[in-house]
Short mmCIF file of C-alpha atoms and ligand atoms in Angstrom, two decimals:
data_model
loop_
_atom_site.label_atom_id
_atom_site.label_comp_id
_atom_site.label_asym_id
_atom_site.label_seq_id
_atom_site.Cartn_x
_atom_site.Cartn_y
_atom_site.Cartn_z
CA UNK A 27 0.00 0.00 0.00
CA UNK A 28 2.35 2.44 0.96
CA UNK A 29 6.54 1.88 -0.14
CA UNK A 30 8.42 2.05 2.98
CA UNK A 31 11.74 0.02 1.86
CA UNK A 32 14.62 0.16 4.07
CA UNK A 33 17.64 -1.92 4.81
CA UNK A 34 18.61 -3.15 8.10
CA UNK A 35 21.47 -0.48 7.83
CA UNK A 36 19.06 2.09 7.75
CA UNK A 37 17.02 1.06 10.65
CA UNK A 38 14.31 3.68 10.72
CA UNK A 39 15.30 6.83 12.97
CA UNK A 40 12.73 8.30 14.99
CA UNK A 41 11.48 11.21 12.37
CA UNK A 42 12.37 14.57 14.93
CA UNK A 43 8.12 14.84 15.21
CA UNK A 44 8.09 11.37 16.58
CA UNK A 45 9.87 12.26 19.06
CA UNK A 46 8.03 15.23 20.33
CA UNK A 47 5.35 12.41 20.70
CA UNK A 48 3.55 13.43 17.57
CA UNK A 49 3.60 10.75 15.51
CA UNK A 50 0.92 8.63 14.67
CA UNK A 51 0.65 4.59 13.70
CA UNK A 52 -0.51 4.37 10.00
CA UNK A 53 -1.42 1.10 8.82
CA UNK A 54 1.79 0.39 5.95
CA UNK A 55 1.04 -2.59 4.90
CA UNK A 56 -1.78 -5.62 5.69
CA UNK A 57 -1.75 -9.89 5.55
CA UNK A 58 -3.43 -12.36 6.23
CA UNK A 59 -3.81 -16.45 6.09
CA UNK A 60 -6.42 -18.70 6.10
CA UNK A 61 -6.20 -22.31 6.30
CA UNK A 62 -7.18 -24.21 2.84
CA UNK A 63 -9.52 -26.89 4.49
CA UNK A 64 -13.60 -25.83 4.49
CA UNK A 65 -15.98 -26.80 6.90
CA UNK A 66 -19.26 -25.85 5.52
CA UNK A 67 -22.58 -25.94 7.30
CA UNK A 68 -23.60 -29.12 5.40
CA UNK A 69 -20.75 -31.16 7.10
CA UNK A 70 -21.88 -29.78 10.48
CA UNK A 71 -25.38 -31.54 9.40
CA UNK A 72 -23.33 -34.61 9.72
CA UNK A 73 -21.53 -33.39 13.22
CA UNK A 74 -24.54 -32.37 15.19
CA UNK A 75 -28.18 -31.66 15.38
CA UNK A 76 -28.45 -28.75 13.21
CA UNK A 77 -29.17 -27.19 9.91
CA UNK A 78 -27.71 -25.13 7.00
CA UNK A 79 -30.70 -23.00 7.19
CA UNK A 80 -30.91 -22.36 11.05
CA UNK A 81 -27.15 -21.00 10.85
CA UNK A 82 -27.47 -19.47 7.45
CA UNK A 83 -30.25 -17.59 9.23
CA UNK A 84 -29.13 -17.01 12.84
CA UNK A 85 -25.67 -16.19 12.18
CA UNK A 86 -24.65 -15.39 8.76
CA UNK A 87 -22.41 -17.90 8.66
CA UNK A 88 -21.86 -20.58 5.45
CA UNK A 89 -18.76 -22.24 5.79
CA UNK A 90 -15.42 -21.49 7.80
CA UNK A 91 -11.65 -22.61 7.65
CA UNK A 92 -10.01 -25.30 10.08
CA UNK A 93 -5.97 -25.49 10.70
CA UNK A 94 -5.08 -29.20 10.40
CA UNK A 95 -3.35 -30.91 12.61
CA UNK A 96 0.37 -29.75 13.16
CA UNK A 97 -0.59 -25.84 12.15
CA UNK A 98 -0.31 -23.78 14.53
CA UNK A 99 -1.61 -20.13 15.56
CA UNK A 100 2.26 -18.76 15.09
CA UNK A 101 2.20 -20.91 11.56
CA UNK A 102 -0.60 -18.79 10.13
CA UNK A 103 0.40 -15.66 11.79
CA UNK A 104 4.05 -15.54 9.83
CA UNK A 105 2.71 -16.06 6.83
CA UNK A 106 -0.07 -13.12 7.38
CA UNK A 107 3.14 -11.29 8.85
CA UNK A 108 4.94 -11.62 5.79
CA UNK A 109 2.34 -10.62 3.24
CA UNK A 110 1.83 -7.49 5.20
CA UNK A 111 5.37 -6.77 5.45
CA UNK A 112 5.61 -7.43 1.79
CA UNK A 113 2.82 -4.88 1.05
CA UNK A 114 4.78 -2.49 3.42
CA UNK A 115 7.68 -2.88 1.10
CA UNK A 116 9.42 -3.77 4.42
CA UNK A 117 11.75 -6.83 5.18
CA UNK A 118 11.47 -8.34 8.69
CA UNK A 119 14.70 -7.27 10.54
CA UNK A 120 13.20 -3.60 10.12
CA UNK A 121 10.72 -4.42 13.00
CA UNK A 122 11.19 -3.30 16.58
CA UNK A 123 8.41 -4.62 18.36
CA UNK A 124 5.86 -7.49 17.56
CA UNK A 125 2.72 -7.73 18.98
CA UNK A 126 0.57 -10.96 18.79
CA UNK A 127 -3.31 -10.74 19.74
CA UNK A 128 -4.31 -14.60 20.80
CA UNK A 129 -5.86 -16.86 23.40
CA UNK A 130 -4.51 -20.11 21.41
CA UNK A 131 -1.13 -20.04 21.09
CA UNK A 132 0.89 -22.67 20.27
CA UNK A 133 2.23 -23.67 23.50
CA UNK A 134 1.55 -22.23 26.78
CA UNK A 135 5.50 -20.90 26.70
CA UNK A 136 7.04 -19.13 25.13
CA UNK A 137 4.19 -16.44 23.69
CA UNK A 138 3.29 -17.13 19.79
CA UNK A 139 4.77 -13.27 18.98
CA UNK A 140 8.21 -15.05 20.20
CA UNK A 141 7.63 -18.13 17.60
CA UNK A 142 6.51 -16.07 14.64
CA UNK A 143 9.42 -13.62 15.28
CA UNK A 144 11.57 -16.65 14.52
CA UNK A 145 9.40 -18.17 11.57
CA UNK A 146 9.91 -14.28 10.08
CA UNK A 147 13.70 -14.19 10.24
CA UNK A 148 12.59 -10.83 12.14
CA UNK A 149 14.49 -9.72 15.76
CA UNK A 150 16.30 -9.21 18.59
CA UNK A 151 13.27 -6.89 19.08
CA UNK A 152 10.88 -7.23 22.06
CA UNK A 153 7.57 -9.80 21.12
CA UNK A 154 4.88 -10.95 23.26
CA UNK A 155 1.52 -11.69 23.35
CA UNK A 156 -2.05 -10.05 24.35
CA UNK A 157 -5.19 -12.21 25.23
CA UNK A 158 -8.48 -10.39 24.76
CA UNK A 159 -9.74 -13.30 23.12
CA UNK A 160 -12.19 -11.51 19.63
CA UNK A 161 -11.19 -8.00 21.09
CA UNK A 162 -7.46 -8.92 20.77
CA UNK A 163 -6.64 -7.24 17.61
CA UNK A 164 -7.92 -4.13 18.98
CA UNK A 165 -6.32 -4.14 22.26
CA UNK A 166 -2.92 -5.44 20.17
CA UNK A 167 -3.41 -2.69 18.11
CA UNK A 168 -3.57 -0.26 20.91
CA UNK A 169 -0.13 -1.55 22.96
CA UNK A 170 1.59 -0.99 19.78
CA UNK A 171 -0.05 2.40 18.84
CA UNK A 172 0.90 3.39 22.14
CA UNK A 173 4.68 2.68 21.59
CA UNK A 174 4.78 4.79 18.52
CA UNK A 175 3.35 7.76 19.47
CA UNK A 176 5.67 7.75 22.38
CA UNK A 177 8.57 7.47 19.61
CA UNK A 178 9.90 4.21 21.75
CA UNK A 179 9.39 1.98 18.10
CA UNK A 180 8.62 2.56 14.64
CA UNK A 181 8.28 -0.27 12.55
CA UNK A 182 5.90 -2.69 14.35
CA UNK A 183 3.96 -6.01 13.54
CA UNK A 184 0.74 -6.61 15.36
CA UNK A 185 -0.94 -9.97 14.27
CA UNK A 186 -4.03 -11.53 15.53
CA UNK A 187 -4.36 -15.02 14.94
CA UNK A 188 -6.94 -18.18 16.55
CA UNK A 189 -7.43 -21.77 16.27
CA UNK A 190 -10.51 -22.04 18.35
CA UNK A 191 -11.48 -24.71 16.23
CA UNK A 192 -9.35 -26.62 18.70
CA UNK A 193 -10.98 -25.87 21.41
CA UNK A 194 -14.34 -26.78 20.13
CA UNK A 195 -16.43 -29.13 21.21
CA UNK A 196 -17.73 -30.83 18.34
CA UNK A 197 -20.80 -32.40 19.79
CA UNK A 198 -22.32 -28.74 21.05
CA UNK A 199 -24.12 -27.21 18.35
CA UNK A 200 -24.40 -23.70 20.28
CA UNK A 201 -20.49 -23.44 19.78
CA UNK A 202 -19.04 -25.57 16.94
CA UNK A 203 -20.96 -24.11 13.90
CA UNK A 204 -19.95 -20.15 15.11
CA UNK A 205 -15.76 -20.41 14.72
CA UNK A 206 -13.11 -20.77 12.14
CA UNK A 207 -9.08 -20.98 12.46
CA UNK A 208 -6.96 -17.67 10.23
CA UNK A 209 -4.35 -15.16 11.09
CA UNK A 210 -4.46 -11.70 10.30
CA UNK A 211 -1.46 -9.00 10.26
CA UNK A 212 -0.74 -5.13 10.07
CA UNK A 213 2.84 -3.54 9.64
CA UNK A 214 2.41 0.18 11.65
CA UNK A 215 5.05 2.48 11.03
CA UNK A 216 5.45 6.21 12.77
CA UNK A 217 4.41 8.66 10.52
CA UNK A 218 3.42 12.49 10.59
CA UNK A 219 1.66 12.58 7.18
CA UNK A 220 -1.51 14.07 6.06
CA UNK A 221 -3.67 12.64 3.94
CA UNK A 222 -4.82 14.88 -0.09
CA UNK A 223 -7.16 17.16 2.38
CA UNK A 224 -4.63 17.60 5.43
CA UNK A 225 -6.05 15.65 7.49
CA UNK A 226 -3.71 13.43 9.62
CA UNK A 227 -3.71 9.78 9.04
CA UNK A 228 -2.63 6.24 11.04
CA UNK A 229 -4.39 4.87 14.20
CA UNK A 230 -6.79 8.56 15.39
CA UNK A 231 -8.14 7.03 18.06
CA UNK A 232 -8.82 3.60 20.20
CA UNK A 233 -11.15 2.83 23.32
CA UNK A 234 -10.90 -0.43 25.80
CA UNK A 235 -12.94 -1.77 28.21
CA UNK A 236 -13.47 -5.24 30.24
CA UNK A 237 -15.95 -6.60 32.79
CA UNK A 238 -14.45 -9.55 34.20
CA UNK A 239 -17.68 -9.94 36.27
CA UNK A 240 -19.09 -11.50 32.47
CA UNK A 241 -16.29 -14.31 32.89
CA UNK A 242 -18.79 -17.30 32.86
CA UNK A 243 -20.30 -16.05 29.83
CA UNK A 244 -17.80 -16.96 27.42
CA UNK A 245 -14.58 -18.80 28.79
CA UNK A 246 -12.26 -22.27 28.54
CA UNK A 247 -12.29 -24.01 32.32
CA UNK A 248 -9.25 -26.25 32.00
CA UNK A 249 -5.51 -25.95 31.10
CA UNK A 250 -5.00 -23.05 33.00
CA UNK A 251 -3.84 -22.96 36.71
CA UNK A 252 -7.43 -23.29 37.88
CA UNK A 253 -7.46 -26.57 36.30
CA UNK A 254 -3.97 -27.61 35.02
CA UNK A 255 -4.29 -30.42 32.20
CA UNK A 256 -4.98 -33.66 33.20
CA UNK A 257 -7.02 -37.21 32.58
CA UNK A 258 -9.73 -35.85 34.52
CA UNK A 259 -9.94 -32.25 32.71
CA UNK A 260 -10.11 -34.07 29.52
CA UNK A 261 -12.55 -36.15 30.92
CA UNK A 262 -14.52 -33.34 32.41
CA UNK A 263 -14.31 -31.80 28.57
CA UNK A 264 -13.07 -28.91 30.77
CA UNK A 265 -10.64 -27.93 27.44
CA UNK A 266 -13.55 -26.72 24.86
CA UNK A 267 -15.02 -23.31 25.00
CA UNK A 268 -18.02 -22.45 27.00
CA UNK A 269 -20.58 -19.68 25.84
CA UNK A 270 -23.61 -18.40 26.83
CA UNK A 271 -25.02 -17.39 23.27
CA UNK A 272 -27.93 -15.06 24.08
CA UNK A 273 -25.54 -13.10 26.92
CA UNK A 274 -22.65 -12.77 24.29
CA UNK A 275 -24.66 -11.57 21.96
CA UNK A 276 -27.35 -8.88 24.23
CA UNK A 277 -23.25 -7.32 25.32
CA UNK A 278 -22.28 -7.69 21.47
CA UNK A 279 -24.76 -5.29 20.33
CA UNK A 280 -24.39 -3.05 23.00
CA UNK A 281 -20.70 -2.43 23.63
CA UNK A 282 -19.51 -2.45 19.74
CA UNK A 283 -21.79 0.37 20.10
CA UNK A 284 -20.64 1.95 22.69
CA UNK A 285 -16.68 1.15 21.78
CA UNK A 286 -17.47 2.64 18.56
CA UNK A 287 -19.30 6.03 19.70
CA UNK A 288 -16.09 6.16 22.15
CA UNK A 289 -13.53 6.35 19.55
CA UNK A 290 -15.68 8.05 17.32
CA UNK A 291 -15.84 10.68 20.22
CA UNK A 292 -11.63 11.10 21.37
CA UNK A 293 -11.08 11.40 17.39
CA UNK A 294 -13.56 14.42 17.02
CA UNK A 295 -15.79 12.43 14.69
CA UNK A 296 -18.90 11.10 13.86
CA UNK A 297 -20.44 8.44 11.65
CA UNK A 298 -20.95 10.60 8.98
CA UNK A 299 -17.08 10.67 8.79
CA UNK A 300 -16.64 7.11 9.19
CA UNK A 301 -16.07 5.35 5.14
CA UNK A 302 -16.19 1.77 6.35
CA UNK A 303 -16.87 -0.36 9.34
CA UNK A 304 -14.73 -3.22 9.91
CA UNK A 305 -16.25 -5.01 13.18
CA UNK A 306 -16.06 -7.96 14.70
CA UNK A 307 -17.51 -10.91 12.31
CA UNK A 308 -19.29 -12.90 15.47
CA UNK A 309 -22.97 -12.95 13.71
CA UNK A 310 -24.90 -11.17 11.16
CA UNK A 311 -27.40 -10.31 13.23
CA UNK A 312 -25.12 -8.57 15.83
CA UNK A 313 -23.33 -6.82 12.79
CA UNK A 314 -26.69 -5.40 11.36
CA UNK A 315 -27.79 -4.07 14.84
CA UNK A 316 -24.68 -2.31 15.87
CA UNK A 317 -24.96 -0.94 11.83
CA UNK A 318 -28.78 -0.12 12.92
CA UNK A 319 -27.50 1.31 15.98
CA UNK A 320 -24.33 3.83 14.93
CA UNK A 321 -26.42 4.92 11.58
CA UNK A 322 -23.98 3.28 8.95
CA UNK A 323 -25.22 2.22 5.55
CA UNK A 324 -25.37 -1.34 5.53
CA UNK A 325 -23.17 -1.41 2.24
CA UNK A 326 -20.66 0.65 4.34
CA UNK A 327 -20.61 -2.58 6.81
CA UNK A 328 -17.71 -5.05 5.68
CA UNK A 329 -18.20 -8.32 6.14
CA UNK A 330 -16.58 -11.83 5.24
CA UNK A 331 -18.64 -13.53 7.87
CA UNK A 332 -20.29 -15.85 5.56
CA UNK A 333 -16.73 -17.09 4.00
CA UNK A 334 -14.76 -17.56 7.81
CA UNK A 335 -17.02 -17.45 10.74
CA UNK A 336 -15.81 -15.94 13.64
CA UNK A 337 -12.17 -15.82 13.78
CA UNK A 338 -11.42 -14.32 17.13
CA UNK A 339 -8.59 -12.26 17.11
CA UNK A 340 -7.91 -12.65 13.45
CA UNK A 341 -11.40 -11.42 12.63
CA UNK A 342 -10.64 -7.98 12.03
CA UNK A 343 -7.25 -7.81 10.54
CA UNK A 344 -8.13 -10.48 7.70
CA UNK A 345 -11.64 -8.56 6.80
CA UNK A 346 -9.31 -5.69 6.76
CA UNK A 347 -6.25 -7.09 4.52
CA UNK A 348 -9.32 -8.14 2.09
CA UNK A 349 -10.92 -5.27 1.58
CA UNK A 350 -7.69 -3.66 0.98
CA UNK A 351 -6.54 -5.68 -1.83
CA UNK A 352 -9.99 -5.66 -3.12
CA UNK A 353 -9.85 -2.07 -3.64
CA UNK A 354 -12.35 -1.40 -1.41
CA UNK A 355 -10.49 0.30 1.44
CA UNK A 356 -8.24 2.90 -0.09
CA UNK A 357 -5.50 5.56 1.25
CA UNK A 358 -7.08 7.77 3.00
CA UNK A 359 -10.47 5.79 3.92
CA UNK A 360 -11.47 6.45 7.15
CA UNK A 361 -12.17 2.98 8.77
CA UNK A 362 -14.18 2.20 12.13
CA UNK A 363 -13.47 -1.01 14.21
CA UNK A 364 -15.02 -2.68 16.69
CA UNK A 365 -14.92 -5.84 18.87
CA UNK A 366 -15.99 -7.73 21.62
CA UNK A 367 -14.70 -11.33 23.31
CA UNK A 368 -14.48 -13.18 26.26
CA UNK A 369 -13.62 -11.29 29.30
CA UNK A 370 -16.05 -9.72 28.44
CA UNK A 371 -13.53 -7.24 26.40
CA UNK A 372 -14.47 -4.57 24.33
CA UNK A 373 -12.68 -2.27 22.01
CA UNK A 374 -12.96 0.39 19.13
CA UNK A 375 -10.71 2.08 16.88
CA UNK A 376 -10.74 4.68 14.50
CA UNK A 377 -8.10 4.15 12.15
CA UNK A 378 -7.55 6.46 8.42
CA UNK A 379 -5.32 4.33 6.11
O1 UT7 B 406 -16.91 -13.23 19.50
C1 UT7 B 406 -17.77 -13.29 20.57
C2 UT7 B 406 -18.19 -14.71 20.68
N1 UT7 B 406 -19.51 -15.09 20.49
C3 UT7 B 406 -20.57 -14.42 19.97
O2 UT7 B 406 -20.58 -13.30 19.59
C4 UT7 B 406 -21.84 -15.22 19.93
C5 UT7 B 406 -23.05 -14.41 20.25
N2 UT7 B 406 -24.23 -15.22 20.25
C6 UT7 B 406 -24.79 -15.69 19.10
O3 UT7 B 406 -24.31 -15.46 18.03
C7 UT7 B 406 -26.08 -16.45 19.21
O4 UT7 B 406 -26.55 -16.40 20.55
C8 UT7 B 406 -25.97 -17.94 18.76
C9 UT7 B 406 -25.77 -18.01 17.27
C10 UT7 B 406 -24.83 -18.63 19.50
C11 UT7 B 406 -27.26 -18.69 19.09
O5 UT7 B 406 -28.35 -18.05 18.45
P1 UT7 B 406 -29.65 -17.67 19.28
O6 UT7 B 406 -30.60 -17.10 18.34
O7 UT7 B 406 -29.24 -16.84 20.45
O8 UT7 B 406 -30.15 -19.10 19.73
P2 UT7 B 406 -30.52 -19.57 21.19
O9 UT7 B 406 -29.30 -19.89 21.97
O10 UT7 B 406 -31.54 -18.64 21.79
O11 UT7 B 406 -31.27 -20.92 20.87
C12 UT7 B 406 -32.54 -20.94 20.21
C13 UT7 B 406 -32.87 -22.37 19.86
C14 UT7 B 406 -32.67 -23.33 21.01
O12 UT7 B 406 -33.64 -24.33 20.93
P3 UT7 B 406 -34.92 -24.31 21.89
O13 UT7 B 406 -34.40 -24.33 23.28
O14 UT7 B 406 -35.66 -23.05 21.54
O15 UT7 B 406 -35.64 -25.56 21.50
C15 UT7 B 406 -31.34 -23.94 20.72
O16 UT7 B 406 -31.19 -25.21 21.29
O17 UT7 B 406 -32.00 -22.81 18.81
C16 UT7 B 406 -31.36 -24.01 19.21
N3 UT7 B 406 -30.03 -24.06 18.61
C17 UT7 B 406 -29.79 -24.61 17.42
N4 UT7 B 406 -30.59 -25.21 16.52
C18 UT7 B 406 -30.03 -25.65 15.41
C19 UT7 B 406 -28.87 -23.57 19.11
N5 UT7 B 406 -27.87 -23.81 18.26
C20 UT7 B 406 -28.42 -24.46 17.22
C21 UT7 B 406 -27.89 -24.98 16.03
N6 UT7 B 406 -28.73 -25.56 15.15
N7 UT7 B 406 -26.58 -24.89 15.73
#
């Protein structure tokens, strides 16, 4: 999207703004990866008790993507790393910080951001993870905006990347028809550019919030220190994810609402400056209320929800890398996000490319 090349002997100096803290984290370049195999809703006919009809309707969802056995969360969040890092026109050792947003990393140690750092060819540069579960990208996105506009880095990766389709159970039809497995990736670099009508560009704005009192709404019981692995936690299925649907989704609607009007709000905007919205794909219905809701033109909504499923933290950055190589998000688009995940975590961002 935007040329940025540089060798590792011209590892990017802080431009003199950046370092009166006015820089700001535009997007450079954007990946992502999703896993070849297709689970559509006609093979979940065969699974469990259920119907391509009642999810077509009650979710939006057709078919999503499963990692195989032996790929991995930091697999699919390389390659998504390097396609955005290609589109940056940047090569790996020019990152100083990587940022991975995931609650299913490959191993419990070391963090996925230290794996895919290695799969890269990228580093020594600081990498670790953040769990927000589906608001991961967003909060990932945050940390690293963060860094930038304090001038500490200037070339970072932020990936999110999921394979919840691991920790599904495939004999509960309330959970196994809503997920899919992908990776999704965004190079940030500091910049102090304006866009054609001087307006600045990068990351404007971002909002967070959790409620941890919303915990047993959405949540995996074992392989944690509460309950650390064992015969009886895999007896007690205590691995797979638990949700309560109709709670997840009565938050949903409400707090990608209320993210959104947030960031809308620090940036000095409103909806009628907003060119796309790139939310959380969780369900179609929750997607056309919070549209509904914030006042947005339903063909201003982008959605791949029908292709993936929900993706967790990978959710928004693939929607994102697709609509930019479709030519639908351009330079100097103004772009709204939103999301929401176990937690409960919520988060917003308004971000002009
Ligand atoms: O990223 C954040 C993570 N999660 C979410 O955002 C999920 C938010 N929640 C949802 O998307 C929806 O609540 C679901 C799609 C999970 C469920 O849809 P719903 O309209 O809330 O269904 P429900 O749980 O109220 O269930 C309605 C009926 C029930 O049957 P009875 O009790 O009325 O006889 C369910 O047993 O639909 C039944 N049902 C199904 N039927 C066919 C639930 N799942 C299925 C299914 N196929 N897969």
């Amino acid at each position: 999207m935007h040329a940025h090349g540089s060798s590792p002997a011209s590892r990017p100096a802080a431009p003199p703004r950046a370092q009166a803290g006015l820089a700001r984290a535009r997007i450079l370049g954007t990946g992502a990866f999703l896993p070849p195999f297709v689970r559509t809703n006609r093979d979940l006919e065969r699974l469990v008790d259920t119907s391509d009809a009642w999810i077509t309707e009650r979710t939006g969802i057709r078919e999503r993507r499963l990692a195989p056995e032996g790929t991995t969360t930091s697999d699919m969040g390389a390659i998504a790393a390097l396609a955005a890092l290609d589109m940056a026109g940047l090569r790996a050792t020019d990152l100083d910080l990587i940022v991975v947003a995931t609650v299913t990393p490959d191993m419990p140690m070391p963090s996925a951001a230290a794996l895919v750092q290695h799969k890269i060819g990228a580093g020594p540069c600081p990498a670790f993870d953040i769990g927000a579960a589906c608001a991961g990208f967003i909060f990932a996105l945050t940390v690293a905006e963060q860094f930038i506009r304090t001038g500490k880095r200037h070339r970072v990766l932020v990936v999110g990347g999921d394979t919840l389709t691991k920790f599904l159970d495939w004999t509960d039809r309330k959970t196994c028809i809503l997920f899919g497995d992908g990776a999704g990736a965004v190079v940030l670099g500091s910049d102090v550019a304006v866009d054609a009508q001087d307006r600045p560009r990068g990351v404007l704005s971002t909002s967070l919030s959790t409620d941890g009192s919303l915990v047993p709404a959405l949540y995996i019981p074992g392989g944690g220190s509460a309950h650390p692995p064992s015969a009886a936690t895999v007896e007690g299925r205590l691995h797979f994810i638990r949700m309560n649907g109709q709670e997840i989704f009565k938050h949903a609607i409400k707090n990608l609402v209320s993210a959104s009007h947030a960031a809308l709000d620090d940036a000095g905007m409103t909806t009628a400056g907003i060119d796309w919205v790139c939310a959380h794909q969780a369900n179609k219905r929750i997607l056309d209320q919070v549209a509904i809701r914030l006042g947005t033109a339903p063909d201003r909504m982008l959605s791949n929800i029908d292709r993936v499923g929900n993706t967790s933290s990978a959710s928004i950055p693939i929607l994102l890398d697709e609509s930019v190589r479709a030519g639908k998000i351009k330079d100097g688009d103004t772009v709204l996000m939103s999301a929401l995940g176990a937690g409960v975590s919520w988060g917003g961002a308004v971000v002009r490319m």
